[in-house]
Coordinates of C-alpha atoms in Angstrom, one line a residue:
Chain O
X691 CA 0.0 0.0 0.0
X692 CA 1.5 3.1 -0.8
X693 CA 1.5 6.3 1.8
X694 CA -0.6 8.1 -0.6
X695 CA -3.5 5.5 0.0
X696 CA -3.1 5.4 3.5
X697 CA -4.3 9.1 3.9
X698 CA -8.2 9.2 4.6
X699 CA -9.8 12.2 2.7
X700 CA -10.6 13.6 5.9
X701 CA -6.7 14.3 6.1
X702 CA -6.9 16.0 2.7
X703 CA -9.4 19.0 4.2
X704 CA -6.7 20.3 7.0
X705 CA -8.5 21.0 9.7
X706 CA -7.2 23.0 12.3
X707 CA -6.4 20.7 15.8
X708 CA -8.5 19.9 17.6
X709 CA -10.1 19.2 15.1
X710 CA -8.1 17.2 13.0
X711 CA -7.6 15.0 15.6
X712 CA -11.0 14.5 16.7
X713 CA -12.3 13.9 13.2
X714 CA -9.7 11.1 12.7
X715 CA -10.9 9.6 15.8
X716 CA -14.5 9.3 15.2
X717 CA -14.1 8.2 11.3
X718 CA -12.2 5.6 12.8
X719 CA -14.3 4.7 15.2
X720 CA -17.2 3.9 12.5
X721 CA -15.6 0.6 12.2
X722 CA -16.8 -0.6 15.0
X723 CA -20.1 -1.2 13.1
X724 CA -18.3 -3.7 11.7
X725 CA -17.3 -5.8 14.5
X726 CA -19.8 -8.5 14.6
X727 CA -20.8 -9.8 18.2
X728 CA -21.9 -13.8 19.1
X729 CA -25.6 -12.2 20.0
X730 CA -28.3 -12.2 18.3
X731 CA -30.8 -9.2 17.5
X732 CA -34.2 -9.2 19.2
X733 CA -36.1 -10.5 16.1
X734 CA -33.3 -13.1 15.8
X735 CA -32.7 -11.8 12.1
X736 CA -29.2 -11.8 12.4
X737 CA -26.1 -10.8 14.9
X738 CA -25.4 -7.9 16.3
X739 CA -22.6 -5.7 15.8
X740 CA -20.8 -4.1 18.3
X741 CA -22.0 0.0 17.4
X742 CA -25.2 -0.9 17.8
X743 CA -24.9 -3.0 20.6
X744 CA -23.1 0.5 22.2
X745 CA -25.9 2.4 21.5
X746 CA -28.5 0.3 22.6
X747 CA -26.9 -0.4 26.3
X748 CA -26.4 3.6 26.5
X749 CA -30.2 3.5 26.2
X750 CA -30.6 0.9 28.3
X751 CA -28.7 3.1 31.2
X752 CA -31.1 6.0 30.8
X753 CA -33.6 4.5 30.7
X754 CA -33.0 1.9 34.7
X755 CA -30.8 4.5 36.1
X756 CA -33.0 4.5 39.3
X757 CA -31.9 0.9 39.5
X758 CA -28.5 1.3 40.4
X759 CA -27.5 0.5 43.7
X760 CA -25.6 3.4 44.3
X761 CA -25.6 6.7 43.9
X762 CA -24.3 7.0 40.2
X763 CA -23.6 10.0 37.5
X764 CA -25.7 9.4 34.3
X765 CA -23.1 11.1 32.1
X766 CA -20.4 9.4 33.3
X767 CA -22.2 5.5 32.7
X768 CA -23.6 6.9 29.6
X769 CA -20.0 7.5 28.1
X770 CA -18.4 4.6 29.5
X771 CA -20.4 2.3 27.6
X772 CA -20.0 4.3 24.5
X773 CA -16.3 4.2 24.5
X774 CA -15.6 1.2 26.3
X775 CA -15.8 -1.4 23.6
X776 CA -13.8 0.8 20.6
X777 CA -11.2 -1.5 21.5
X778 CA -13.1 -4.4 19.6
X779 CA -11.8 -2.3 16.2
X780 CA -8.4 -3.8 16.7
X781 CA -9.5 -6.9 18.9
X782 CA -12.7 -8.1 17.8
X783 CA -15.3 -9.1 20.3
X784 CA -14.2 -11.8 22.8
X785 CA -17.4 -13.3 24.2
X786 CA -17.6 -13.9 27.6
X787 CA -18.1 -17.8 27.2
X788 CA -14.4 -17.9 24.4
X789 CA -12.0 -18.7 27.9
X790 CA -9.5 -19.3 25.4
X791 CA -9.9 -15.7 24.2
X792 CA -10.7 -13.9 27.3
X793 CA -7.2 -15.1 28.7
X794 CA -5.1 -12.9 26.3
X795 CA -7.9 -10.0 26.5
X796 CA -7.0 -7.9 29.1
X797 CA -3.8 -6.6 27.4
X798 CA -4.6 -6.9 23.4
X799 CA -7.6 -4.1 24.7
X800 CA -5.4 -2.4 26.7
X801 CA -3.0 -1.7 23.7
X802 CA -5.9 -1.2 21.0
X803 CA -7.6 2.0 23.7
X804 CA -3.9 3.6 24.0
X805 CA -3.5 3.1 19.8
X806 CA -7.3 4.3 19.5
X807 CA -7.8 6.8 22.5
X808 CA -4.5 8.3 21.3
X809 CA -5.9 9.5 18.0
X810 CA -7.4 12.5 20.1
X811 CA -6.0 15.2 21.3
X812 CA -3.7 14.7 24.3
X813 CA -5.8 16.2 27.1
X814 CA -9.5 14.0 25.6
X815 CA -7.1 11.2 25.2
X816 CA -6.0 11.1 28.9
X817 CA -9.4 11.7 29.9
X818 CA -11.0 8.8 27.7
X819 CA -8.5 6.5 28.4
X820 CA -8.8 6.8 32.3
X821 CA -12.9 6.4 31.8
X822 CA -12.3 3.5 29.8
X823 CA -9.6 2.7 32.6
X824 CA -12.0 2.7 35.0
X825 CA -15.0 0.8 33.5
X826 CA -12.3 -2.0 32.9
X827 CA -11.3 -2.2 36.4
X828 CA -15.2 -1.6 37.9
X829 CA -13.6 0.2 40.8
X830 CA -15.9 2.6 41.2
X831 CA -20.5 2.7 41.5
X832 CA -20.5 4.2 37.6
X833 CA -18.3 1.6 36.2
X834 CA -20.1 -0.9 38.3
X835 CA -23.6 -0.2 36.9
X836 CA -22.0 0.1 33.7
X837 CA -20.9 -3.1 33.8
X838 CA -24.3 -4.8 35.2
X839 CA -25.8 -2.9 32.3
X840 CA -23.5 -4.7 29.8
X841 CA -24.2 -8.0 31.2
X842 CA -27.7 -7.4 31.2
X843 CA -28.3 -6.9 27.6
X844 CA -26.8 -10.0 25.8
X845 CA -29.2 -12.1 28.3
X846 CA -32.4 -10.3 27.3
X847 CA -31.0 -10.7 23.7
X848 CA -30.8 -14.6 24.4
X849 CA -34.0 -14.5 26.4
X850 CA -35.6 -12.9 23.4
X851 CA -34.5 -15.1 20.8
X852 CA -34.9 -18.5 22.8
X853 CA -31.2 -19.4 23.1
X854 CA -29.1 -17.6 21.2
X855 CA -25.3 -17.7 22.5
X856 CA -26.6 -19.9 25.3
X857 CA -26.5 -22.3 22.7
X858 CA -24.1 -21.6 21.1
X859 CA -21.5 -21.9 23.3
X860 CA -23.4 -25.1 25.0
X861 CA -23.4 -22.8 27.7
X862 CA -25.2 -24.3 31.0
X863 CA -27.4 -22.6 34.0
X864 CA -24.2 -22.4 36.2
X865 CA -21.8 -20.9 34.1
X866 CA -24.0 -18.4 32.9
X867 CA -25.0 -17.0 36.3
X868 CA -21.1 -17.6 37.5
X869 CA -20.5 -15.1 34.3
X870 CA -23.1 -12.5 35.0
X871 CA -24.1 -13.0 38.7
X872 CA -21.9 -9.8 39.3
X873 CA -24.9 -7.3 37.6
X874 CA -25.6 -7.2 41.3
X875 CA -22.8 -5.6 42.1
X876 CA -24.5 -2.7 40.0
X877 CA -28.2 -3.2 40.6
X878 CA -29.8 -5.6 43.0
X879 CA -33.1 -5.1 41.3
X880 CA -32.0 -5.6 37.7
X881 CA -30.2 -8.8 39.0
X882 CA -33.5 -10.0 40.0
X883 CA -34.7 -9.3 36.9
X884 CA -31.8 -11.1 35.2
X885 CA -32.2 -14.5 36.9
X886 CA -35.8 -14.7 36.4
X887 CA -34.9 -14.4 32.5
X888 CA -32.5 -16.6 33.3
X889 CA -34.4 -19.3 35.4
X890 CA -37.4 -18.9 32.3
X891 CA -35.4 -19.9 29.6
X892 CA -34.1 -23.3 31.8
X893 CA -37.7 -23.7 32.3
X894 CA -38.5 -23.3 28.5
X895 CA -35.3 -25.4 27.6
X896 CA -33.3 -22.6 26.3
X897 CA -30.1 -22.8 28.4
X898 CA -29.5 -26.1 29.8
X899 CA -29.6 -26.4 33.6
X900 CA -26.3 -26.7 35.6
X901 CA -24.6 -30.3 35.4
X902 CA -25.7 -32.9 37.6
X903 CA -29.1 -30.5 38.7
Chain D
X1415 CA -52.4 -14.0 14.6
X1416 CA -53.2 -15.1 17.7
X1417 CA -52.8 -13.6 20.8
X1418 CA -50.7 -15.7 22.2
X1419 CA -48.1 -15.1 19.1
X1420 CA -48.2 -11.5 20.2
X1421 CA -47.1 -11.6 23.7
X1422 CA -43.1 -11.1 23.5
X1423 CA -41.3 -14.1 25.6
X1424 CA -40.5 -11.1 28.5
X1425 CA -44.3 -10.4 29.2
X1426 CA -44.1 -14.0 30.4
X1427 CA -41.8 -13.4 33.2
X1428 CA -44.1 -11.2 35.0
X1429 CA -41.8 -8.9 36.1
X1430 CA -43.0 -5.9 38.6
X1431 CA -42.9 -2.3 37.2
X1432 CA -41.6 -0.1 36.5
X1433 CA -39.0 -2.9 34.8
X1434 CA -41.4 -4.4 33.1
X1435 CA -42.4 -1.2 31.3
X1436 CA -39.0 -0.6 31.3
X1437 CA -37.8 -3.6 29.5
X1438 CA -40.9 -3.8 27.2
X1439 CA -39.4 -0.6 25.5
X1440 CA -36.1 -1.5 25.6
X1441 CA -36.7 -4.1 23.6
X1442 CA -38.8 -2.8 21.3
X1443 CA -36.0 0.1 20.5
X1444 CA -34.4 -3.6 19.8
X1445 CA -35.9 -2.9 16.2
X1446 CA -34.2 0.8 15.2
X1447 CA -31.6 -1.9 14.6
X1448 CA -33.1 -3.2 11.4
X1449 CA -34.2 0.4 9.8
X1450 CA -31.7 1.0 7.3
X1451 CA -30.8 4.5 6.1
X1452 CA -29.3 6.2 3.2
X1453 CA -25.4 7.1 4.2
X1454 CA -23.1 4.1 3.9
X1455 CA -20.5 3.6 6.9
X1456 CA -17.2 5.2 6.2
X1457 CA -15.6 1.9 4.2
X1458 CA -18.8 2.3 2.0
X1459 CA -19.3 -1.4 2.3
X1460 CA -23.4 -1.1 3.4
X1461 CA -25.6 1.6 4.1
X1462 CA -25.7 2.4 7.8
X1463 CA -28.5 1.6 10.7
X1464 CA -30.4 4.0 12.2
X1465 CA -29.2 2.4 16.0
X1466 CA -25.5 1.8 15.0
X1467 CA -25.8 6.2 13.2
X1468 CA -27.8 6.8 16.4
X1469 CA -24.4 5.5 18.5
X1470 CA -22.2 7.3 16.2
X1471 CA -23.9 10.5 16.9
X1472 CA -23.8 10.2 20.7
X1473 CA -20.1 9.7 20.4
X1474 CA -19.6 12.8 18.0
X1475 CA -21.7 14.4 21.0
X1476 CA -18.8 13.5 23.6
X1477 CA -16.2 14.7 21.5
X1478 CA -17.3 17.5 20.4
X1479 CA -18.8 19.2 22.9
X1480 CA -16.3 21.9 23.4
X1481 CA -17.5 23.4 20.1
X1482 CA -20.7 24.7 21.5
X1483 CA -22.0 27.9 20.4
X1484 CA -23.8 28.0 23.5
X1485 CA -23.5 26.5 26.9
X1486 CA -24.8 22.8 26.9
X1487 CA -25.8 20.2 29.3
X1488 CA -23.8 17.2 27.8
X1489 CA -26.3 14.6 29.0
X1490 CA -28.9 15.9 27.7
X1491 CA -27.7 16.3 24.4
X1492 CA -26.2 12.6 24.3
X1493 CA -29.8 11.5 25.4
X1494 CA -31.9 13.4 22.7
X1495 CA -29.2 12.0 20.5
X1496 CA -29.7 8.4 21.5
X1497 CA -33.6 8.8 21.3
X1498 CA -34.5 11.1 18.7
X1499 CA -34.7 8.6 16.0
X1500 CA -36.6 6.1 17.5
X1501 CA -39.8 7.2 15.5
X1502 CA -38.1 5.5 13.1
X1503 CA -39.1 2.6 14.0
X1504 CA -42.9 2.9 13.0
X1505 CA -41.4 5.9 10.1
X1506 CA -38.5 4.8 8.6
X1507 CA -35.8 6.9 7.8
X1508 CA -36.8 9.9 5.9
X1509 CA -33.6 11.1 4.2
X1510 CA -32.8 15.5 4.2
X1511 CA -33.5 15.2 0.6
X1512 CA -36.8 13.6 0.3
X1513 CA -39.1 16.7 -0.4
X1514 CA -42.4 14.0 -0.2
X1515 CA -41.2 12.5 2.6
X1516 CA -40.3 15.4 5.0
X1517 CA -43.6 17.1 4.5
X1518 CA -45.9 14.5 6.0
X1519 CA -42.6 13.5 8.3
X1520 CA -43.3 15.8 11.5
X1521 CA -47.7 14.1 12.4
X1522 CA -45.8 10.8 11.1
X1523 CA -43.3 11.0 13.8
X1524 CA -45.3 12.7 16.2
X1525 CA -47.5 9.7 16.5
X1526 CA -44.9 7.0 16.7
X1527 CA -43.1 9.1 19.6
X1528 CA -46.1 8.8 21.8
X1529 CA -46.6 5.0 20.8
X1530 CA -43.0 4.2 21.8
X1531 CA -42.4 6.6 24.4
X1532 CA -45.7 5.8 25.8
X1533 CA -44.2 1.9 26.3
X1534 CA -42.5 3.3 29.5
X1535 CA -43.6 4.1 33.1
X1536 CA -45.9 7.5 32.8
X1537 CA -43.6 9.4 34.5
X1538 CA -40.6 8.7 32.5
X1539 CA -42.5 8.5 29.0
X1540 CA -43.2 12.3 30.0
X1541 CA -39.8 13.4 30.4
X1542 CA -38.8 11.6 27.1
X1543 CA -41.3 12.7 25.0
X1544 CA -40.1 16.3 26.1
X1545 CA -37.0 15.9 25.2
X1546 CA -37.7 14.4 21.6
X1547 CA -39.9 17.3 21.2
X1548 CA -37.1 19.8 22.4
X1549 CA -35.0 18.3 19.7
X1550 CA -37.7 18.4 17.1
X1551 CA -38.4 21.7 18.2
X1552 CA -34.6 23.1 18.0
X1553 CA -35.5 25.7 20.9
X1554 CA -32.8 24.7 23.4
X1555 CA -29.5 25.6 23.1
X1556 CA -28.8 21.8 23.7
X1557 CA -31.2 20.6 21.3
X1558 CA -29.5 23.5 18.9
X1559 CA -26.4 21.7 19.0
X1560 CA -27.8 18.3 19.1
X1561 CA -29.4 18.9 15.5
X1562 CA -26.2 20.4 14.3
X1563 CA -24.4 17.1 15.4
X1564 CA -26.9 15.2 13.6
X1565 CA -26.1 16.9 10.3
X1566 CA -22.4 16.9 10.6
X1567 CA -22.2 13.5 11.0
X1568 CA -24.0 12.5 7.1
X1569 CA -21.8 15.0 5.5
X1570 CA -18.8 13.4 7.2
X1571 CA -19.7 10.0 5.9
X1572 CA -20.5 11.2 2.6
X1573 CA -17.2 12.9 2.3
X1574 CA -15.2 9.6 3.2
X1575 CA -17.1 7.4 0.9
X1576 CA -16.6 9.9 -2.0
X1577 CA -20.3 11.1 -2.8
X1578 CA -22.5 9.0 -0.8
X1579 CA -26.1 10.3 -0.8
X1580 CA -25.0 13.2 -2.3
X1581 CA -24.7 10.8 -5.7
X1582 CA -27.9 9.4 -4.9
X1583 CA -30.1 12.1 -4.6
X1584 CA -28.3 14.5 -7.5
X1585 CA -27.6 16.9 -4.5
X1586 CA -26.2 20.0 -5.6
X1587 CA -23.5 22.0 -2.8
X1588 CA -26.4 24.8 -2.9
X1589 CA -29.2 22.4 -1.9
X1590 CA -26.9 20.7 0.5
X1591 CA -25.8 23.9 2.2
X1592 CA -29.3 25.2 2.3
X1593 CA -30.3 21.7 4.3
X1594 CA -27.4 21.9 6.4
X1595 CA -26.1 25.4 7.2
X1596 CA -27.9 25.7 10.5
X1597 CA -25.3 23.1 11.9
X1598 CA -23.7 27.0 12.7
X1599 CA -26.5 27.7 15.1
X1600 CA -25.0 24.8 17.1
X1601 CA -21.6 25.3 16.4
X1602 CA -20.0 28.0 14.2
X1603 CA -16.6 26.0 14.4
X1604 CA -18.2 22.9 13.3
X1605 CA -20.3 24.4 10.3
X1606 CA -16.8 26.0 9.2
X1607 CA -15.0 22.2 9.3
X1608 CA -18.7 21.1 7.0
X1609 CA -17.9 23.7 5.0
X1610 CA -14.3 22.1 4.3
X1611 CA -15.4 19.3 3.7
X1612 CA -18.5 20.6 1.2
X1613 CA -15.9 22.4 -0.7
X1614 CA -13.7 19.6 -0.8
X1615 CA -16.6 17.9 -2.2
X1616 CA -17.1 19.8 -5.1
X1617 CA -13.6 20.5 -6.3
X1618 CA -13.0 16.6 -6.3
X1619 CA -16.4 16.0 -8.2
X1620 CA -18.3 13.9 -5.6
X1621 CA -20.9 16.7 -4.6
X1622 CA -22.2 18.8 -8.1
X1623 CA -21.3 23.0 -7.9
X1624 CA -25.0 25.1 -7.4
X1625 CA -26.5 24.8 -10.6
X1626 CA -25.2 28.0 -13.3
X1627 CA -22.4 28.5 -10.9

């Protein structure tokens, strides 16, 4: 590939920083409508990709924010879970049931947010980073909500479509509340909510129940 | 159909409100996932959703911000952004350039807000339906800059895939400034960058000059 192809016409208009910068950074984030996900959309119709998975949990967490078990800041959540899966442009989306995959994770998406992240200017990158940062390490009530909120989703998804990467992965009862039993850790209430998805679609034969139950 | 068809697997939990409200809407926004709209995603491989454009927005949103004209509360304008176009779930997309289509768009839309909106807990489907009406409306200085978001994102896509809508609708750069020039009531700094990238447009021959220019 020659340098010549390798500048985007965006390059072409020079824009004065910031920006430049911050119009690299979000043509380059369109790409993550490309990243293709193990769930399924609610009609079943096909999978998911990861932009519109973004979008739909950022709804999702203003729409139960009430739920959260502690005292959280919309904005905060809201942006977390906008940003926090970019990294899937350079890693793809590791679902939680790939162990294989999920080994390895933690520092393949660490180096894709400083690559991505760093296409902004300085200051926003050191500020996106550390939210992304943050929602990685759930250390504090926003990242932990975020989190319960992201958990939340793929099993209404699976709930919706009768199986979906339940059965995919051959995924039993157990393991799927020893992956997500941690929404609690957000929300209590939407945890509730979660396992009686969850204990429905044993009933209805869509996740198998734990070994030797 | 029967009735029994139309009950979604989640009613069947029997979950207590307001989450089953809640999650009834949640999932019927599901569907904003499967209404396809005119701009192509920035590799031009496939036109782009209105969920996955609806995520891309939000994100421009968070970057951007700092080019306000006017003072703006930042979660507010990422949540009009991540709701406005859920009307186009009963509506469809209705591209800028679709003279029949925009005319009967604002009773169409109108309607399907308080059908979807009206899926949540009263109190919230209140506050929600405010807000998409603030954005319709334009009268907030965070709705002002909001819409302006909204616009800047098409003519970015446009611009990276070489033509874009503008190809597909015989756009001229006079019609396209006319339906876009009010991005500078949001943000003078951002309608200058659409202007770069409109003028870059033309002299490459992917957007047409104003007709007898």
């Amino acid at each position: 590939m020659t340098q010549e192809q390798d500048i985007r016409p965006i390059d072409s208009l020079r824009l004065a920083e910031p920006l430049a910068s911050q119009f690299r950074f979000l043509l380059e984030a369109d790409s993550l409508k490309s990243v293709i996900r193990g769930s399924r959309i609610a009609d079943g119709s096909r999978r998911e990709n990861t932009a519109e998975h973004s979008w739909h949990i950022a709804l999702f967490a203003l729409v139960l924010a009430s739920h959260a078990a502690e005292r959280i800041d919309v904005l905060r959540v809201v942006s977390m879970l906008l940003i926090h899966d970019l990294v899937e442009i350079d890693c793809g989306d590791t679902p939680l049931f790939d162990a294989a995959g999920t080994a390895t994770q933690a520092a393949r998406e660490a180096a894709a947010a400083r690559r991505l992240f760093g296409l902004l200017p300085t200051k926003q990158a050191t500020e996106m980073l550390a939210l992304w940062q943050e929602f990685e390490a759930a250390t504090s009530a926003d990242a932990r909500f975020a989190k319960a909120i992201d958990r939340l989703q793929p099993i209404l998804l699976n709930h919706a479509v009768g199986g979906g990467t339940w059965a995919d992965y051959d995924v039993d009862e157990a393991r799927e509340r020893a992956l997500t039993c941690r929404i609690a850790d957000g929300s209590p209430a939407l945890w509730a909510a979660a396992e009686a998805a969850i204990n429905d679609a044993v009933s209805r034969g869509w996740l198998k129940p734990a070994r030797g139950a």
